[in-house]
């Protein structure tokens, strides 16, 4: 391993058997320079100082390393970490090597994914001193949910991301006791002039959630987004009637008012709880902002913001199936707000594909930007090594028009369009060999009419966007979600923008009137597009670049 400009080695490792396990750093001749015993059964975050411009050897003894990278360089926000390959003598995966490492059939190429393994909710989204920041729920040890860390990445354009060092790890008690689970759960960021405040949930409890589960809220801050203060507890006591689901603080400011919302279940009803503060440290519970009457376990990852002169709340519905059988959709509520409850005037699903969950928004330069977790709710995930589970949606710019949310991909994403494969007026178009299976299509219809668009085909498996008898929906075939019709609230489709990125498909209808995200695990390295429409359409098709 060559350190270049980096001065710290970070490894996430655990014993691979009954012995304790350790990480050993030697010089080129094999002389031991440092040896770090692995302290925790679940996993140890090893941090070792290294010299710049030096060559070392890294060895694992009775240990398995899940993730390794070099950090600790002055311009880390600009350059990111240097990923090391634990399966290949911790060799640096830089530039083209990292691109090849990510170039596997399922893994997204222009949606954000972690270096390896599991990701869920976006956390702490913000813009601060020239960079967009994305933190996220992360399990470095596998492609399934487990004890939670906070991953971190930064970008100047919301499209190209640099991986940054992990920021938070689970509590020590959890790392030492397999009966417990938890860690650093979801939270948000509130940028101030010279620092960013973070609010998050700490969870600790038995493997099965219940009355012994403890969730409390903490805060920390950072002036440079590289060093973070220790967390301090800010909210532990739950309002009367709230159950153990009590999490995911999202903070915001309206003028001189500072508020925070939490997801919970009050008296058996999924709720968004409203808190207020004068100093952003001492928080006072006011009332439920939203109380849901539908049978959901709890609302998770709430959000609350002002947009285009109106107020919007958003929340993810845990353990809920809608009439079509869609699992865990998210809801938005638009209405009037006088400082207490939100008086909802309109509400709708956030995403009709229901593979978009726990979304969060932030505001920068007049834009309200949204990112959601592309989540596998139908157990369609295929494990490949090295691989990732979960990605982030393309960042979306939100607006409120005619009482509903319009969501469009941020304009920066169009910079990734590469080769034009087609442009013209047609009723039928078939492209069977789109290189890389990462493409963009825009289809505009002159008149309303039924159509079918196949956006992915892998043997008998398919994913389609269909307009039929006044309904517009996503439909899969030959996969686990194929019994469900992913129905849009749009009745007439005038235009569709389609983003295919290996296993992730995003469809934006009528310039953002509705959006659907759906996973489709496609093992082919070539993309497939087939349009058949009753009416004439103006269609454009482009390949998309990779961002790595
Ligand atoms: C939503 C969620 C959050 C929680 C986090 C834990 O996906 O369950 O409510 O904070 O994930 O990873």
XYZ file of C-alpha atoms and ligand atoms in Angstrom:
560
model
C 0.000 0.000 0.000
C 1.376 3.405 -1.002
C 0.152 6.296 1.170
C 0.727 9.244 -1.173
C -0.657 12.371 0.528
C -2.640 10.441 3.140
C -1.671 10.212 6.830
C -4.203 7.842 8.317
C -5.242 4.259 7.622
C -8.789 3.242 8.569
C -9.974 -0.355 8.568
C -13.285 -1.876 9.638
C -12.552 -5.417 10.740
C -13.798 -8.229 12.925
C -12.344 -11.550 14.130
C -12.912 -14.376 11.646
C -12.996 -17.077 14.340
C -12.638 -17.608 18.099
C -9.263 -15.808 18.304
C -9.164 -12.116 19.012
C -7.850 -10.976 15.637
C -5.601 -8.053 14.807
C -4.429 -5.723 12.087
C -0.680 -5.560 11.549
C 1.229 -2.847 9.749
C 4.730 -3.702 8.554
C 7.370 -2.019 6.445
C 8.460 -3.431 3.068
C 10.835 -5.897 4.753
C 8.064 -7.266 6.935
C 9.215 -5.573 10.173
C 6.202 -4.974 12.409
C 5.555 -1.253 12.895
C 2.154 -1.380 14.548
C -0.232 -4.039 15.697
C -3.821 -3.309 16.642
C -5.896 -5.938 18.440
C -9.559 -5.978 17.478
C -11.505 -4.941 20.572
C -15.071 -5.644 19.596
C -16.850 -8.796 18.572
C -19.131 -6.987 16.125
C -16.473 -4.919 14.437
C -13.621 -2.563 15.263
C -12.891 0.729 13.575
C -9.091 0.677 13.433
C -7.362 4.033 12.875
C -3.598 4.033 12.458
C -1.408 7.046 11.703
C 0.851 6.481 8.675
C 3.605 8.523 7.020
C 2.959 10.320 3.747
C 4.664 9.015 0.584
C 5.426 5.670 2.183
C 4.959 2.035 1.362
C 3.509 -0.320 3.957
C 2.135 -3.799 4.088
C -1.141 -4.424 5.885
C -1.989 -7.866 7.213
C -4.986 -9.313 8.965
C -4.380 -11.965 11.650
C -7.447 -14.051 12.529
C -9.464 -11.175 11.153
C -11.604 -10.188 8.238
C -11.527 -6.617 6.923
C -14.771 -5.416 5.345
C -13.717 -1.898 4.405
C -10.395 -0.062 4.266
C -9.288 3.358 3.092
C -6.657 6.029 3.566
C -7.752 9.341 5.053
C -6.173 12.322 6.779
C -5.075 14.614 3.987
C -5.600 18.336 4.058
C -7.755 18.510 0.957
C -9.853 15.473 1.800
C -13.164 17.189 0.888
C -11.777 17.781 -2.579
C -10.021 14.450 -3.120
C -11.896 12.013 -0.897
C -10.461 8.910 0.723
C -8.271 6.447 -1.139
C -10.168 3.149 -1.159
C -8.070 0.054 -0.444
C -8.951 -3.439 -1.576
C -8.875 -5.816 1.432
C -9.130 -8.788 -0.964
C -5.990 -7.736 -2.820
C -3.295 -6.883 -0.259
C -4.960 -3.554 0.535
C -3.960 -2.196 -2.825
C -5.165 1.312 -3.665
C -8.284 1.467 -5.824
C -7.802 4.850 -7.409
C -9.182 6.383 -10.595
C -9.670 3.730 -13.242
C -9.158 0.907 -10.689
C -12.030 2.213 -8.526
C -14.203 2.644 -11.606
C -13.594 -1.009 -12.550
C -14.301 -2.104 -8.965
C -17.720 -0.409 -9.207
C -18.474 -1.689 -12.693
C -20.566 -4.747 -11.841
C -23.874 -5.642 -13.516
C -26.242 -4.476 -10.767
C -24.417 -1.588 -9.162
C -25.600 1.905 -10.116
C -23.141 4.040 -12.070
C -24.615 7.516 -11.637
C -26.669 7.115 -8.472
C -24.723 7.434 -5.231
C -23.626 4.105 -3.723
C -21.256 3.461 -0.786
C -17.835 1.873 -1.355
C -19.208 -1.527 -0.390
C -22.139 -3.082 1.449
C -25.369 -1.724 2.924
C -26.705 1.812 2.838
C -30.077 3.144 3.929
C -31.445 6.610 4.691
C -29.787 9.846 3.572
C -28.824 11.865 6.671
C -27.504 15.358 7.334
C -28.048 16.616 3.784
C -26.804 20.157 3.426
C -24.637 22.606 1.538
C -21.782 24.173 3.495
C -18.798 26.228 2.351
C -18.779 25.116 -1.255
C -19.767 21.458 -0.897
C -22.967 19.466 -0.777
C -22.776 16.900 2.018
C -24.478 13.556 2.126
C -24.319 11.425 5.262
C -26.055 8.092 5.258
C -27.051 5.090 7.336
C -24.351 2.539 6.735
C -23.399 -1.036 7.585
C -19.794 -1.517 6.393
C -19.896 -5.216 7.307
C -22.502 -6.645 4.962
C -25.250 -6.242 2.419
C -27.995 -6.392 5.046
C -29.183 -3.988 7.735
C -27.219 -4.203 10.975
C -25.732 -1.872 13.566
C -25.585 1.618 12.162
C -22.677 3.870 11.254
C -22.858 7.250 9.515
C -21.155 7.236 6.138
C -20.207 10.537 4.504
C -19.619 11.918 1.011
C -19.237 15.397 -0.480
C -19.904 16.842 -3.903
C -19.652 20.161 -5.658
C -22.378 19.426 -8.196
C -24.743 16.861 -6.590
C -23.640 14.350 -9.217
C -19.951 13.499 -8.657
C -19.326 12.425 -5.061
C -16.136 11.874 -3.107
C -16.233 9.252 -0.378
C -15.168 10.653 2.992
C -14.235 8.935 6.259
C -16.981 7.315 8.314
C -18.242 9.781 10.918
C -20.142 7.855 13.590
C -20.149 4.286 14.887
C -22.512 2.303 17.114
C -22.224 2.581 20.895
C -19.523 0.369 22.475
C -22.126 -1.687 24.423
C -23.649 -2.721 21.104
C -20.320 -3.609 19.508
C -19.580 -5.929 22.440
C -22.925 -7.647 22.800
C -24.562 -9.540 19.939
C -27.880 -9.555 21.819
C -28.101 -5.806 21.343
C -28.619 -3.773 18.214
C -28.699 -0.092 17.356
C -26.200 2.616 16.635
C -26.245 6.065 15.093
C -29.703 6.268 13.519
C -31.018 8.871 11.118
C -30.734 12.599 11.554
C -30.278 15.936 9.893
C -27.992 18.942 9.522
C -28.625 22.607 10.165
C -25.874 24.788 8.672
C -25.044 27.995 10.573
C -22.646 30.695 9.474
C -19.451 29.043 10.726
C -20.502 25.536 11.672
C -23.050 22.854 10.972
C -25.278 21.462 13.704
C -26.317 17.831 13.481
C -29.262 16.166 15.189
C -29.646 12.404 15.273
C -31.076 9.421 17.098
C -29.123 6.920 19.141
C -30.785 3.528 19.349
C -29.956 0.728 21.762
C -32.110 -2.294 22.476
C -32.754 -5.996 21.997
C -32.834 -7.547 18.523
C -36.661 -7.463 18.614
C -37.934 -3.905 19.103
C -40.240 -3.487 22.100
C -40.571 -1.794 25.459
C -36.842 -2.328 26.205
C -35.892 -0.396 23.077
C -34.386 3.006 23.829
C -34.203 5.833 21.312
C -32.965 9.262 22.315
C -31.804 12.313 20.403
C -28.342 13.817 20.363
C -26.575 16.700 18.655
C -23.022 17.423 17.515
C -21.381 20.023 15.331
C -18.574 20.528 12.865
C -16.768 23.599 11.610
C -14.908 21.912 8.764
C -16.996 18.772 8.025
C -13.915 16.666 8.727
C -13.782 16.908 12.532
C -16.944 16.449 14.543
C -17.587 17.365 18.174
C -18.642 14.662 20.646
C -22.428 14.183 20.705
C -24.528 15.491 23.567
C -27.945 14.253 24.501
C -30.768 16.716 23.827
C -34.079 14.837 23.999
C -34.663 11.642 25.960
C -38.075 12.047 27.508
C -40.929 11.116 25.184
C -44.180 13.011 25.129
C -47.012 11.165 26.913
C -48.542 8.569 24.600
C -45.493 8.107 22.359
C -44.192 4.561 22.023
C -40.590 3.383 21.675
C -40.469 4.499 18.025
C -39.200 8.004 18.616
C -36.589 9.031 16.132
C -35.026 10.742 13.121
C -34.874 14.439 14.127
C -35.105 16.839 11.200
C -34.321 20.421 12.179
C -35.127 23.585 10.286
C -35.597 27.315 10.622
C -38.452 29.548 9.494
C -37.263 33.130 9.973
C -36.308 33.442 13.636
C -38.119 30.254 14.585
C -36.267 27.008 15.016
C -38.120 23.722 14.969
C -37.451 20.032 14.860
C -39.722 17.149 13.877
C -39.512 13.551 15.080
C -41.190 10.413 13.762
C -43.217 8.457 16.286
C -46.398 6.585 17.082
C -48.731 8.388 19.504
C -51.662 6.494 21.029
C -51.245 3.874 18.308
C -51.173 6.399 15.450
C -48.219 7.194 13.232
C -47.299 10.803 13.982
C -44.869 13.588 13.249
C -44.037 15.393 16.494
C -43.198 19.078 16.529
C -40.549 20.625 18.789
C -39.351 24.203 19.099
C -36.208 25.812 20.446
C -34.715 29.240 20.964
C -31.087 28.180 21.197
C -31.124 24.970 19.066
C -30.038 22.993 22.110
C -33.021 23.013 24.456
C -36.085 21.663 22.717
C -39.711 21.944 23.794
C -42.395 19.592 22.600
C -45.368 21.431 21.130
C -47.845 18.969 19.587
C -48.226 16.430 16.801
C -47.742 18.187 13.469
C -49.410 15.263 11.648
C -51.377 12.303 12.997
C -52.097 9.494 10.550
C -55.229 7.397 10.786
C -53.910 4.589 8.557
C -52.551 1.405 10.179
C -48.811 2.060 10.225
C -46.309 1.117 12.904
C -44.749 4.564 12.998
C -43.783 7.459 10.765
C -40.041 7.458 10.138
C -37.718 10.140 8.816
C -40.142 13.072 8.874
C -39.437 16.350 7.168
C -41.097 19.752 7.386
C -40.376 22.791 5.250
C -41.794 25.834 3.558
C -41.924 25.749 -0.214
C -43.426 28.096 -2.775
C -45.461 29.930 -0.136
C -46.958 26.852 1.510
C -45.975 24.303 4.171
C -45.031 20.722 3.417
C -44.570 17.756 5.757
C -43.272 14.390 4.613
C -42.873 11.020 6.288
C -42.079 7.380 5.579
C -44.765 4.847 6.584
C -43.259 1.888 8.367
C -44.850 -1.558 7.970
C -47.711 -0.389 5.780
C -49.201 -1.935 2.618
C -51.441 0.191 0.430
C -54.375 -1.057 -1.655
C -52.141 -2.106 -4.553
C -49.917 -4.051 -2.167
C -47.123 -1.497 -2.295
C -45.004 -1.740 0.845
C -43.731 1.205 2.874
C -44.598 4.168 0.701
C -43.883 7.711 1.854
C -46.482 10.474 2.059
C -46.386 14.218 1.659
C -48.857 16.654 3.199
C -49.337 20.214 1.973
C -51.255 22.770 3.988
C -51.595 25.777 6.233
C -49.590 26.123 9.398
C -50.062 28.528 12.275
C -47.275 27.257 14.499
C -48.994 24.103 15.744
C -50.676 21.320 13.708
C -50.415 21.312 9.949
C -53.857 21.722 8.389
C -53.489 19.423 5.431
C -55.185 20.546 2.237
C -53.611 18.016 -0.132
C -51.648 14.832 0.314
C -50.155 12.217 -1.986
C -47.482 9.516 -2.220
C -43.971 10.844 -2.581
C -42.999 8.183 -5.138
C -45.322 5.711 -6.853
C -42.661 3.019 -7.379
C -42.313 2.448 -3.610
C -38.602 1.706 -3.814
C -37.871 5.198 -2.497
C -37.934 5.604 1.277
C -36.796 7.786 4.164
C -36.180 10.782 1.922
C -34.787 14.037 3.231
C -34.696 17.549 1.788
C -32.527 20.600 2.266
C -32.458 24.043 0.801
C -29.647 25.761 -1.047
C -29.669 28.894 -3.190
C -33.437 28.900 -3.452
C -33.689 25.238 -4.417
C -35.380 22.601 -2.233
C -33.440 19.434 -2.954
C -34.660 15.931 -2.155
C -32.797 12.634 -1.926
C -34.344 9.289 -1.035
C -33.013 5.843 -0.294
C -33.550 3.412 -3.184
C -34.730 0.551 -0.999
C -35.422 -3.073 -1.835
C -38.823 -3.720 -0.243
C -39.678 -6.805 -2.268
C -36.566 -8.833 -1.395
C -35.253 -8.602 -4.934
C -31.667 -7.888 -3.920
C -29.022 -10.151 -5.467
C -25.799 -10.403 -3.451
C -22.603 -10.076 -5.480
C -19.100 -9.592 -4.050
C -17.800 -6.967 -3.910
C -21.184 -5.324 -3.988
C -23.497 -2.776 -2.523
C -27.058 -2.791 -1.350
C -28.979 0.449 -1.709
C -28.328 3.708 -3.468
C -29.649 7.266 -3.341
C -32.179 8.606 -5.832
C -30.991 11.252 -8.233
C -31.265 14.499 -6.238
C -34.640 16.033 -7.110
C -35.680 19.666 -7.095
C -39.105 20.110 -5.522
C -41.823 22.659 -6.160
C -45.438 23.034 -5.148
C -47.824 23.681 -8.031
C -51.605 23.315 -8.083
C -51.536 21.852 -4.607
C -49.085 19.094 -5.367
C -45.389 18.435 -5.275
C -43.525 18.491 -8.545
C -40.188 16.692 -8.469
C -37.628 16.922 -11.239
C -34.073 15.636 -11.352
C -31.603 18.434 -10.592
C -30.391 20.035 -13.793
C -26.778 18.956 -13.075
C -27.654 15.343 -13.897
C -28.054 16.172 -17.592
C -24.328 16.850 -17.807
C -23.895 13.063 -17.728
C -25.722 12.513 -21.033
C -23.138 11.163 -23.400
C -23.913 9.570 -26.750
C -27.173 10.329 -28.526
C -28.645 6.995 -29.602
C -31.837 8.358 -31.104
C -33.815 11.528 -31.589
C -36.969 11.802 -33.646
C -40.731 11.441 -33.982
C -41.886 7.847 -33.752
C -44.549 5.408 -32.618
C -42.186 2.506 -32.160
C -38.525 2.249 -31.259
C -36.406 -0.689 -30.163
C -32.820 -0.508 -28.888
C -31.594 -3.831 -27.592
C -27.906 -3.258 -26.991
C -27.459 -0.014 -25.079
C -23.850 -0.088 -23.851
C -23.488 -0.249 -20.077
C -27.235 -0.443 -19.322
C -27.157 3.159 -18.100
C -29.273 5.477 -20.163
C -31.664 8.408 -20.268
C -34.785 8.769 -22.397
C -37.219 11.611 -22.826
C -40.533 10.926 -24.516
C -43.111 13.614 -25.256
C -46.519 12.733 -26.628
C -48.427 15.050 -28.934
C -51.759 13.493 -28.017
C -52.937 11.218 -25.250
C -52.916 7.526 -25.995
C -51.921 4.176 -24.581
C -48.279 3.133 -24.678
C -45.824 0.583 -23.312
C -42.171 1.230 -22.673
C -39.925 -1.686 -21.756
C -37.039 -0.205 -19.759
C -35.210 -3.399 -18.902
C -35.255 -6.959 -20.143
C -33.250 -9.870 -18.783
C -34.477 -13.128 -20.322
C -38.125 -13.387 -19.277
C -37.728 -10.654 -16.682
C -38.990 -7.190 -17.620
C -39.823 -3.781 -16.285
C -42.295 -1.555 -18.107
C -43.923 1.830 -17.909
C -47.503 1.452 -19.129
C -50.289 3.897 -20.021
C -53.533 2.028 -20.424
C -57.219 2.927 -20.057
C -56.571 6.118 -18.118
C -53.958 4.576 -15.797
C -50.219 5.045 -15.804
C -48.139 2.517 -13.900
C -44.874 0.628 -13.524
C -45.060 -3.129 -13.918
C -42.459 -5.836 -13.555
C -42.554 -9.364 -14.876
C -40.744 -12.519 -13.743
C -39.485 -10.965 -10.484
C -40.781 -10.854 -6.902
C -42.642 -7.551 -7.253
C -44.507 -8.670 -10.375
C -47.857 -9.109 -8.592
C -48.012 -5.392 -7.810
C -49.173 -2.571 -10.028
C -47.144 0.504 -9.153
C -49.849 3.000 -9.973
C -49.156 6.672 -10.544
C -51.563 9.413 -9.549
C -51.142 10.800 -13.074
C -54.042 9.841 -15.346
C -52.762 11.202 -18.629
C -49.107 11.007 -19.464
C -47.878 13.857 -21.661
C -44.194 13.246 -21.080
C -41.864 10.795 -19.416
C -38.222 11.115 -18.484
C -36.616 7.761 -17.831
C -33.339 7.134 -16.032
C -32.058 3.574 -16.182
C -28.955 2.890 -14.110
C -28.356 -0.869 -14.006
C -30.720 -2.105 -11.227
C -32.345 1.283 -10.582
C -35.036 2.840 -12.764
C -36.502 6.301 -12.121
C -39.405 7.664 -14.125
C -40.535 11.308 -14.012
C -43.973 11.973 -15.504
C -45.421 15.220 -16.880
C -42.422 17.354 -15.965
C -42.370 16.183 -12.386
C -46.065 15.769 -11.570
C -45.286 12.270 -10.329
C -42.163 10.159 -9.985
C -41.645 6.427 -9.610
C -38.509 4.569 -8.501
C -38.280 0.833 -9.039
C -35.499 -1.682 -8.682
C -34.996 -4.191 -11.465
C -32.031 -6.524 -11.009
C -30.782 -6.885 -14.542
C -27.782 -9.146 -15.061
C -27.187 -8.018 -18.656
C -24.415 -5.571 -19.349
C -26.473 -4.001 -22.139
C -29.604 -1.936 -21.703
C -32.918 -2.476 -23.424
C -35.461 0.129 -24.539
C -38.644 -0.614 -26.445
C -41.375 1.943 -27.006
C -44.709 1.178 -28.626
C -47.227 3.953 -28.634
C -50.606 4.619 -30.289
C -49.762 8.283 -30.677
C -46.734 9.905 -32.201
C -43.998 10.745 -29.726
C -40.898 12.915 -29.771
C -38.248 10.609 -28.329
C -34.634 11.133 -27.345
C -32.297 8.477 -26.057
C -28.811 8.987 -24.602
C -26.246 6.834 -22.845
C -25.171 8.155 -19.433
C -21.677 8.488 -18.018
C -20.526 6.880 -14.801
C -19.733 9.291 -11.957
C -16.882 7.228 -10.502
C -35.701 4.229 8.190
C -35.036 3.891 9.511
C -35.020 5.096 10.444
C -33.890 4.782 11.369
C -32.915 4.120 10.444
C -32.099 3.027 11.053
O -35.251 3.451 7.139
O -35.668 2.782 10.111
O -36.244 5.320 11.102
O -33.364 5.913 11.979
O -33.669 3.583 9.364
O -31.138 2.558 10.162
